[in-house]
Amino acid sequence: MIIELKKFGTTLSSRNDGRESFQAIQPGLKEMADGEELIINFSGVNTFSPSWGDEVIFSLFKKYDSKLILMNTENKSVEETLKLLEEINNVKFNMRKAS
Amino acid sequence: MIKKYNIHEAAGILNVNPQTLRRWDDDKIFSARRDGERGHRYYYEDDLADFLSKNYKYLQALAVRWSFAREASFVPSRFYCRDAYVFKSRLYKLEVILRNDHALAENFSLVTSSVGEIGNNSFDHNIGGWPDIPGIFFGYNLAKRKIIISDRGQGVLTTLRRARPELANDAEALRAAFTEIISGRAPENRGNGLKYVKKIVQKIGLKLEFYSGKSEVEINSSKEINIKNSEKEMRGCFAILSY
């Protein structure tokens, strides 16, 4: 399953917005097959921040671990936010370059 | 009906003498509008906001008065975000401006996300608990490349003590907020946003001046952060980000 983050906005900031987005994602997740990868595509995101990322990306990571794949993470605020989330939570995200 | 401000009211908002406004009008530095047969000078709120947007010295002075004074002064609505939704739309507008700033290039997203973390921190930690005025002051000057974000909230020490009760004073709270990773901070799901801001400021050579309580911190490209007692005391948070 692929989630296009730009559908949630191109300026992804604040915990509240993150929580709302996380809730909006939930119904789709129920349709995933066992073992299926959950791909998050950051393409089109202009600004990304740790509070939003913590509510969505880290919450998904806690459930899907290495099955959570992060794609198109070249935007600088995406890069720096993901690095910080890895550092504070002592985890490593599974990143994949776009083919 | 759009509210008009007479010269005395306008002078109060800008914290200048009415005579100064008359001189600025005569010298076409800041033109007044004229009313009625006697031609009394007056200003619309947008006129005052335009002046403040272009004149950083007065914008910063207004932000300081609004943030530090016992009673908040009037602020044109252009610089006041009552809730996170207003801040969100104005942050998006700033992002568009910064995206077209060639000197920033790809770093525009780092500046925008840092401003977003500072502003959203105010809402996240004070919701339902604003001591008097809810919301934040949010203004910037593109020529001086400075962004001001401030609130009249409870301040870093009070809100961080929910997770770290042992914090003794404002300086310790600022150090913890900017440098220490804080996890499992129930009951408040507080992030590590200010650590992100510090990291970005140091990485791309910005400058952040941040005040809360009786302490202030300056962060720049140096590895050290300088926390000291502030000459001014405030309850909430006051930040100037120079980019």
CSV table of C-alpha atoms in Angstrom, one decimal:
chain,number,residue,atom,x,y,z
A,1,MET,CA,0.0,0.0,0.0
A,2,ILE,CA,1.3,3.5,-0.9
A,3,ILE,CA,0.4,6.6,1.0
A,4,GLU,CA,1.0,9.9,-0.9
A,5,LEU,CA,1.7,12.4,1.9
A,6,LYS,CA,1.0,15.4,-0.3
A,7,LYS,CA,-2.7,14.4,-0.1
A,8,PHE,CA,-2.5,15.5,3.5
A,9,GLY,CA,-1.0,18.9,2.6
A,10,THR,CA,2.4,20.2,1.4
A,11,THR,CA,3.2,22.0,4.7
A,12,LEU,CA,3.1,19.3,7.3
A,13,SER,CA,3.5,20.9,10.7
A,14,SER,CA,1.9,20.5,14.2
A,15,ARG,CA,0.9,17.6,16.4
A,16,ASN,CA,-2.8,18.2,15.9
A,17,ASP,CA,-2.6,18.0,12.2
A,18,GLY,CA,-0.5,14.9,12.5
A,19,ARG,CA,-3.0,13.3,14.8
A,20,GLU,CA,-5.8,14.0,12.4
A,21,SER,CA,-3.8,12.7,9.5
A,22,PHE,CA,-3.0,9.6,11.4
A,23,GLN,CA,-6.7,8.9,12.1
A,24,ALA,CA,-7.5,9.5,8.4
A,25,ILE,CA,-5.0,6.8,7.4
A,26,GLN,CA,-6.4,4.1,9.7
A,27,PRO,CA,-9.4,2.8,7.6
A,28,GLY,CA,-7.1,2.2,4.6
A,29,LEU,CA,-4.6,0.2,6.7
A,30,LYS,CA,-7.3,-2.4,7.6
A,31,GLU,CA,-7.3,-3.5,3.9
A,32,MET,CA,-3.6,-4.3,4.0
A,33,ALA,CA,-2.6,-8.0,3.5
A,34,ASP,CA,-0.4,-9.7,6.2
A,35,GLY,CA,3.2,-8.8,5.5
A,36,GLU,CA,2.4,-6.2,3.0
A,37,GLU,CA,4.7,-3.2,2.9
A,38,LEU,CA,3.4,0.3,3.8
A,39,ILE,CA,5.1,2.8,1.5
A,40,ILE,CA,5.1,6.5,2.4
A,41,ASN,CA,5.8,8.7,-0.5
A,42,PHE,CA,7.1,12.2,0.5
A,43,SER,CA,7.1,13.5,-3.1
A,44,GLY,CA,5.5,16.9,-3.3
A,45,VAL,CA,6.0,17.7,0.4
A,46,ASN,CA,7.5,21.2,0.8
A,47,THR,CA,7.8,21.5,4.6
A,48,PHE,CA,7.9,18.7,7.1
A,49,SER,CA,8.4,19.0,10.9
A,50,PRO,CA,9.2,16.7,13.8
A,51,SER,CA,5.8,17.2,15.6
A,52,TRP,CA,3.8,16.0,12.6
A,53,GLY,CA,6.4,13.3,11.8
A,54,ASP,CA,6.3,12.0,15.3
A,55,GLU,CA,2.5,11.7,15.3
A,56,VAL,CA,2.4,10.0,11.9
A,57,ILE,CA,5.6,8.4,10.8
A,58,PHE,CA,6.9,7.2,14.2
A,59,SER,CA,3.4,6.0,15.1
A,60,LEU,CA,3.3,3.9,11.9
A,61,PHE,CA,6.9,2.7,12.5
A,62,LYS,CA,5.8,1.4,15.9
A,63,LYS,CA,3.3,-0.8,14.2
A,64,TYR,CA,5.0,-1.7,10.9
A,65,ASP,CA,8.7,-1.5,11.8
A,66,SER,CA,10.8,-2.5,8.7
A,67,LYS,CA,7.6,-3.0,6.6
A,68,LEU,CA,7.3,0.8,6.7
A,69,ILE,CA,9.2,2.1,3.7
A,70,LEU,CA,9.9,5.8,3.3
A,71,MET,CA,10.4,7.1,-0.3
A,72,ASN,CA,11.4,10.3,-1.9
A,73,THR,CA,12.8,11.8,1.3
A,74,GLU,CA,15.2,14.3,-0.4
A,75,ASN,CA,13.5,17.5,0.8
A,76,LYS,CA,15.8,19.0,3.4
A,77,SER,CA,13.2,19.3,6.1
A,78,VAL,CA,12.1,15.7,5.5
A,79,GLU,CA,15.7,14.6,5.8
A,80,GLU,CA,16.4,16.5,9.0
A,81,THR,CA,13.1,15.5,10.6
A,82,LEU,CA,13.6,11.8,9.9
A,83,LYS,CA,17.2,12.0,11.2
A,84,LEU,CA,15.9,13.6,14.4
A,85,LEU,CA,13.1,11.1,14.9
A,86,GLU,CA,15.6,8.2,14.4
A,87,GLU,CA,18.0,9.8,16.9
A,88,ILE,CA,15.5,10.5,19.7
A,89,ASN,CA,13.7,7.2,19.4
A,90,ASN,CA,16.9,5.2,18.7
A,91,VAL,CA,15.5,3.5,15.6
A,92,LYS,CA,16.4,3.2,11.9
A,93,PHE,CA,13.8,3.9,9.2
A,94,ASN,CA,13.7,1.8,6.1
A,95,MET,CA,14.4,4.3,3.2
A,96,ARG,CA,14.0,3.4,-0.4
A,97,LYS,CA,15.1,5.5,-3.4
A,98,ALA,CA,12.5,5.9,-6.1
A,99,SER,CA,13.1,3.5,-9.0
B,1,MET,CA,-17.2,49.0,8.9
B,2,ILE,CA,-13.4,49.3,8.9
B,3,LYS,CA,-12.1,50.9,12.1
B,4,LYS,CA,-10.3,54.1,11.9
B,5,TYR,CA,-7.5,55.1,14.3
B,6,ASN,CA,-7.0,58.8,15.0
B,7,ILE,CA,-3.5,60.1,15.3
B,8,HIS,CA,-3.3,59.6,19.1
B,9,GLU,CA,-4.5,56.0,18.9
B,10,ALA,CA,-2.1,55.3,16.0
B,11,ALA,CA,0.8,56.9,17.9
B,12,GLY,CA,-0.1,54.6,20.9
B,13,ILE,CA,0.0,51.5,18.8
B,14,LEU,CA,3.3,52.4,17.2
B,15,ASN,CA,4.6,53.8,20.6
B,16,VAL,CA,5.6,57.1,19.0
B,17,ASN,CA,4.7,60.7,19.7
B,18,PRO,CA,1.7,62.0,17.7
B,19,GLN,CA,4.0,64.8,16.6
B,20,THR,CA,6.3,62.2,15.0
B,21,LEU,CA,3.3,60.8,13.0
B,22,ARG,CA,2.5,64.4,11.8
B,23,ARG,CA,6.1,64.9,10.7
B,24,TRP,CA,6.2,61.5,9.0
B,25,ASP,CA,3.0,62.5,7.2
B,26,ASP,CA,4.4,65.8,6.1
B,27,ASP,CA,7.6,64.2,5.0
B,28,LYS,CA,5.7,61.4,3.2
B,29,ILE,CA,7.5,58.8,5.3
B,30,PHE,CA,4.2,57.4,6.5
B,31,SER,CA,1.2,59.1,5.0
B,32,ALA,CA,-2.0,59.6,7.0
B,33,ARG,CA,-5.5,59.6,5.5
B,34,ARG,CA,-7.6,62.8,5.9
B,35,ASP,CA,-11.1,63.1,7.2
B,36,GLY,CA,-13.8,65.7,6.9
B,37,GLU,CA,-13.6,69.4,6.3
B,38,ARG,CA,-10.9,69.9,8.9
B,39,GLY,CA,-8.7,67.2,7.5
B,40,HIS,CA,-8.0,65.3,10.7
B,41,ARG,CA,-5.4,62.6,10.1
B,42,TYR,CA,-6.5,59.0,10.6
B,43,TYR,CA,-5.2,55.5,9.7
B,44,TYR,CA,-6.7,52.1,9.0
B,45,GLU,CA,-5.4,49.1,10.8
B,46,ASP,CA,-3.9,47.9,7.5
B,47,ASP,CA,-2.0,51.1,7.1
B,48,LEU,CA,-0.4,50.5,10.5
B,49,ALA,CA,0.3,46.9,9.7
B,50,ASP,CA,1.9,47.9,6.4
B,51,PHE,CA,4.1,50.3,8.3
B,52,LEU,CA,5.1,47.7,10.9
B,53,SER,CA,5.8,45.1,8.2
B,54,LYS,CA,8.3,47.5,6.5
B,55,ASN,CA,9.9,48.9,9.7
B,56,TYR,CA,11.4,46.1,11.7
B,57,LYS,CA,12.4,48.3,14.6
B,58,TYR,CA,8.7,49.2,15.3
B,59,LEU,CA,7.5,45.7,14.7
B,60,GLN,CA,10.0,44.2,17.2
B,61,ALA,CA,9.1,46.9,19.7
B,62,LEU,CA,5.4,46.1,19.3
B,63,ALA,CA,6.1,42.4,19.8
B,64,VAL,CA,8.1,43.1,22.9
B,65,ARG,CA,5.3,45.2,24.4
B,66,TRP,CA,2.7,42.7,23.5
B,67,SER,CA,4.7,39.8,25.0
B,68,PHE,CA,6.5,41.2,28.0
B,69,ALA,CA,4.0,43.8,29.4
B,70,ARG,CA,1.8,42.9,32.3
B,71,GLU,CA,-1.2,43.7,30.1
B,72,ALA,CA,-1.0,42.9,26.4
B,73,SER,CA,-1.0,45.9,24.1
B,74,PHE,CA,-3.1,46.1,20.9
B,75,VAL,CA,-1.7,44.2,17.9
B,76,PRO,CA,-3.0,44.5,14.4
B,77,SER,CA,-4.7,41.3,13.4
B,78,ARG,CA,-2.1,40.7,10.7
B,79,PHE,CA,0.5,39.8,13.4
B,80,TYR,CA,-1.8,37.9,15.8
B,81,CYS,CA,-2.8,34.3,15.4
B,82,ARG,CA,-5.6,33.5,17.8
B,83,ASP,CA,-5.4,29.8,17.1
B,84,ALA,CA,-3.4,27.1,15.4
B,85,TYR,CA,-5.5,27.3,12.2
B,86,VAL,CA,-4.7,30.9,11.6
B,87,PHE,CA,-1.0,30.2,12.3
B,88,LYS,CA,-1.1,27.3,9.8
B,89,SER,CA,-2.4,29.5,7.0
B,90,ARG,CA,0.1,32.2,7.7
B,91,LEU,CA,3.0,29.7,8.0
B,92,TYR,CA,2.0,28.4,4.5
B,93,LYS,CA,2.1,32.0,3.2
B,94,LEU,CA,5.6,32.5,4.7
B,95,GLU,CA,6.7,29.2,3.1
B,96,VAL,CA,5.7,30.5,-0.3
B,97,ILE,CA,7.7,33.7,0.3
B,98,LEU,CA,10.8,31.8,1.5
B,99,ARG,CA,10.6,29.3,-1.3
B,100,ASN,CA,11.2,32.2,-3.7
B,101,ASP,CA,14.1,33.5,-1.7
B,102,HIS,CA,17.2,32.6,-3.8
B,103,ALA,CA,19.6,33.0,-1.0
B,104,LEU,CA,17.9,30.3,1.0
B,105,ALA,CA,17.4,27.9,-1.9
B,106,GLU,CA,16.5,24.5,-0.6
B,107,ASN,CA,16.9,25.6,3.0
B,108,PHE,CA,13.5,27.4,2.8
B,109,SER,CA,11.9,24.2,4.2
B,110,LEU,CA,14.2,24.2,7.2
B,111,VAL,CA,13.4,27.8,8.1
B,112,THR,CA,9.7,27.2,7.6
B,113,SER,CA,9.7,24.0,9.6
B,114,SER,CA,11.6,25.7,12.5
B,115,VAL,CA,9.1,28.5,12.6
B,116,GLY,CA,6.3,25.9,12.5
B,117,GLU,CA,7.8,24.1,15.5
B,118,ILE,CA,8.2,27.2,17.6
B,119,GLY,CA,4.7,28.5,16.8
B,120,ASN,CA,3.0,25.1,17.2
B,121,ASN,CA,4.8,24.5,20.5
B,122,SER,CA,3.0,27.6,21.9
B,123,PHE,CA,-0.4,26.1,20.9
B,124,ASP,CA,0.4,22.5,21.9
B,125,HIS,CA,1.6,23.4,25.4
B,126,ASN,CA,-0.9,26.1,26.3
B,127,ILE,CA,-4.2,24.9,24.9
B,128,GLY,CA,-6.8,25.4,27.6
B,129,GLY,CA,-4.2,27.0,29.9
B,130,TRP,CA,-3.4,30.4,28.5
B,131,PRO,CA,-3.0,32.8,31.5
B,132,ASP,CA,-4.6,35.7,29.7
B,133,ILE,CA,-4.4,36.2,25.9
B,134,PRO,CA,-4.6,33.0,23.8
B,135,GLY,CA,-2.5,32.7,20.7
B,136,ILE,CA,0.7,34.0,19.3
B,137,PHE,CA,2.4,37.1,17.8
B,138,PHE,CA,3.8,36.2,14.4
B,139,GLY,CA,5.4,38.8,12.3
B,140,TYR,CA,8.4,39.1,10.0
B,141,ASN,CA,10.5,41.5,8.0
B,142,LEU,CA,11.8,40.2,4.7
B,143,ALA,CA,14.4,43.0,4.2
B,144,LYS,CA,16.0,42.4,7.6
B,145,ARG,CA,15.4,38.6,7.3
B,146,LYS,CA,13.9,38.3,10.8
B,147,ILE,CA,10.9,36.4,12.0
B,148,ILE,CA,9.3,37.0,15.4
B,149,ILE,CA,7.1,34.4,17.2
B,150,SER,CA,6.0,34.9,20.7
B,151,ASP,CA,3.2,34.0,23.2
B,152,ARG,CA,1.8,35.0,26.5
B,153,GLY,CA,1.6,31.4,27.6
B,154,GLN,CA,3.0,29.6,30.6
B,155,GLY,CA,6.6,29.5,29.5
B,156,VAL,CA,9.1,26.6,29.1
B,157,LEU,CA,9.7,26.0,32.8
B,158,THR,CA,6.1,25.5,33.7
B,159,THR,CA,5.2,23.3,30.7
B,160,LEU,CA,8.4,21.2,30.8
B,161,ARG,CA,8.1,20.5,34.5
B,162,ARG,CA,5.1,18.3,33.6
B,163,ALA,CA,7.6,15.9,32.2
B,164,ARG,CA,10.7,17.0,34.2
B,165,PRO,CA,9.5,18.1,37.7
B,166,GLU,CA,13.1,18.4,39.0
B,167,LEU,CA,13.8,21.4,36.8
B,168,ALA,CA,14.8,24.2,39.2
B,169,ASN,CA,14.7,27.4,37.1
B,170,ASP,CA,14.2,28.9,33.7
B,171,ALA,CA,17.8,28.5,32.6
B,172,GLU,CA,17.7,24.7,33.3
B,173,ALA,CA,14.4,24.5,31.5
B,174,LEU,CA,15.8,26.2,28.4
B,175,ARG,CA,18.8,24.0,28.4
B,176,ALA,CA,16.7,20.9,28.7
B,177,ALA,CA,14.3,22.1,26.0
B,178,PHE,CA,17.0,22.8,23.5
B,179,THR,CA,19.5,20.0,24.3
B,180,GLU,CA,18.1,17.0,26.1
B,181,ILE,CA,16.1,14.3,24.5
B,182,ILE,CA,12.9,13.9,26.5
B,183,SER,CA,10.8,10.8,26.0
B,184,GLY,CA,7.8,9.2,27.7
B,185,ARG,CA,6.6,12.6,28.8
B,186,ALA,CA,3.1,11.7,29.8
B,187,PRO,CA,0.6,13.2,30.4
B,188,GLU,CA,1.7,15.5,27.7
B,189,ASN,CA,2.8,14.1,24.4
B,190,ARG,CA,5.5,16.8,24.0
B,191,GLY,CA,7.9,16.6,21.1
B,192,ASN,CA,11.5,17.5,20.7
B,193,GLY,CA,10.8,20.4,18.4
B,194,LEU,CA,13.2,22.9,20.0
B,195,LYS,CA,16.0,20.5,19.6
B,196,TYR,CA,15.2,20.3,15.9
B,197,VAL,CA,15.2,24.1,15.8
B,198,LYS,CA,18.6,24.2,17.4
B,199,LYS,CA,20.0,21.6,15.0
B,200,ILE,CA,18.8,23.6,12.0
B,201,VAL,CA,20.0,26.9,13.3
B,202,GLN,CA,23.5,25.5,13.9
B,203,LYS,CA,23.5,23.5,10.6
B,204,ILE,CA,22.7,26.3,8.2
B,205,GLY,CA,24.0,29.3,10.1
B,206,LEU,CA,20.8,31.0,11.4
B,207,LYS,CA,20.5,32.9,14.6
B,208,LEU,CA,17.8,32.3,17.3
B,209,GLU,CA,17.2,34.5,20.3
B,210,PHE,CA,14.8,32.8,22.6
B,211,TYR,CA,13.4,34.2,25.9
B,212,SER,CA,11.3,32.5,28.5
B,213,GLY,CA,10.8,33.4,32.2
B,214,LYS,CA,13.9,35.1,33.5
B,215,SER,CA,16.3,33.5,31.0
B,216,GLU,CA,17.3,33.8,27.4
B,217,VAL,CA,19.4,31.8,25.0
B,218,GLU,CA,21.2,32.7,21.8
B,219,ILE,CA,21.9,30.0,19.3
B,220,ASN,CA,23.9,30.4,16.1
B,221,SER,CA,26.3,28.3,14.0
B,222,SER,CA,28.6,27.8,17.1
B,223,LYS,CA,28.3,24.4,18.9
B,224,GLU,CA,27.9,26.1,22.2
B,225,ILE,CA,24.6,27.6,23.3
B,226,ASN,CA,24.7,30.6,25.5
B,227,ILE,CA,22.0,30.7,28.2
B,228,LYS,CA,22.0,33.7,30.6
B,229,ASN,CA,19.7,35.7,32.9
B,230,SER,CA,17.5,38.0,30.9
B,231,GLU,CA,17.2,41.7,31.7
B,232,LYS,CA,13.5,41.4,30.9
B,233,GLU,CA,11.2,38.9,32.6
B,234,MET,CA,8.2,37.3,30.9
B,235,ARG,CA,5.8,34.5,31.5
B,236,GLY,CA,5.6,33.0,28.0
B,237,CYS,CA,8.1,32.6,25.2
B,238,PHE,CA,9.6,35.1,22.8
B,239,ALA,CA,11.7,34.2,19.8
B,240,ILE,CA,13.5,36.0,17.0
B,241,LEU,CA,14.8,33.8,14.2
B,242,SER,CA,17.3,35.6,11.8
B,243,TYR,CA,17.8,33.8,8.5
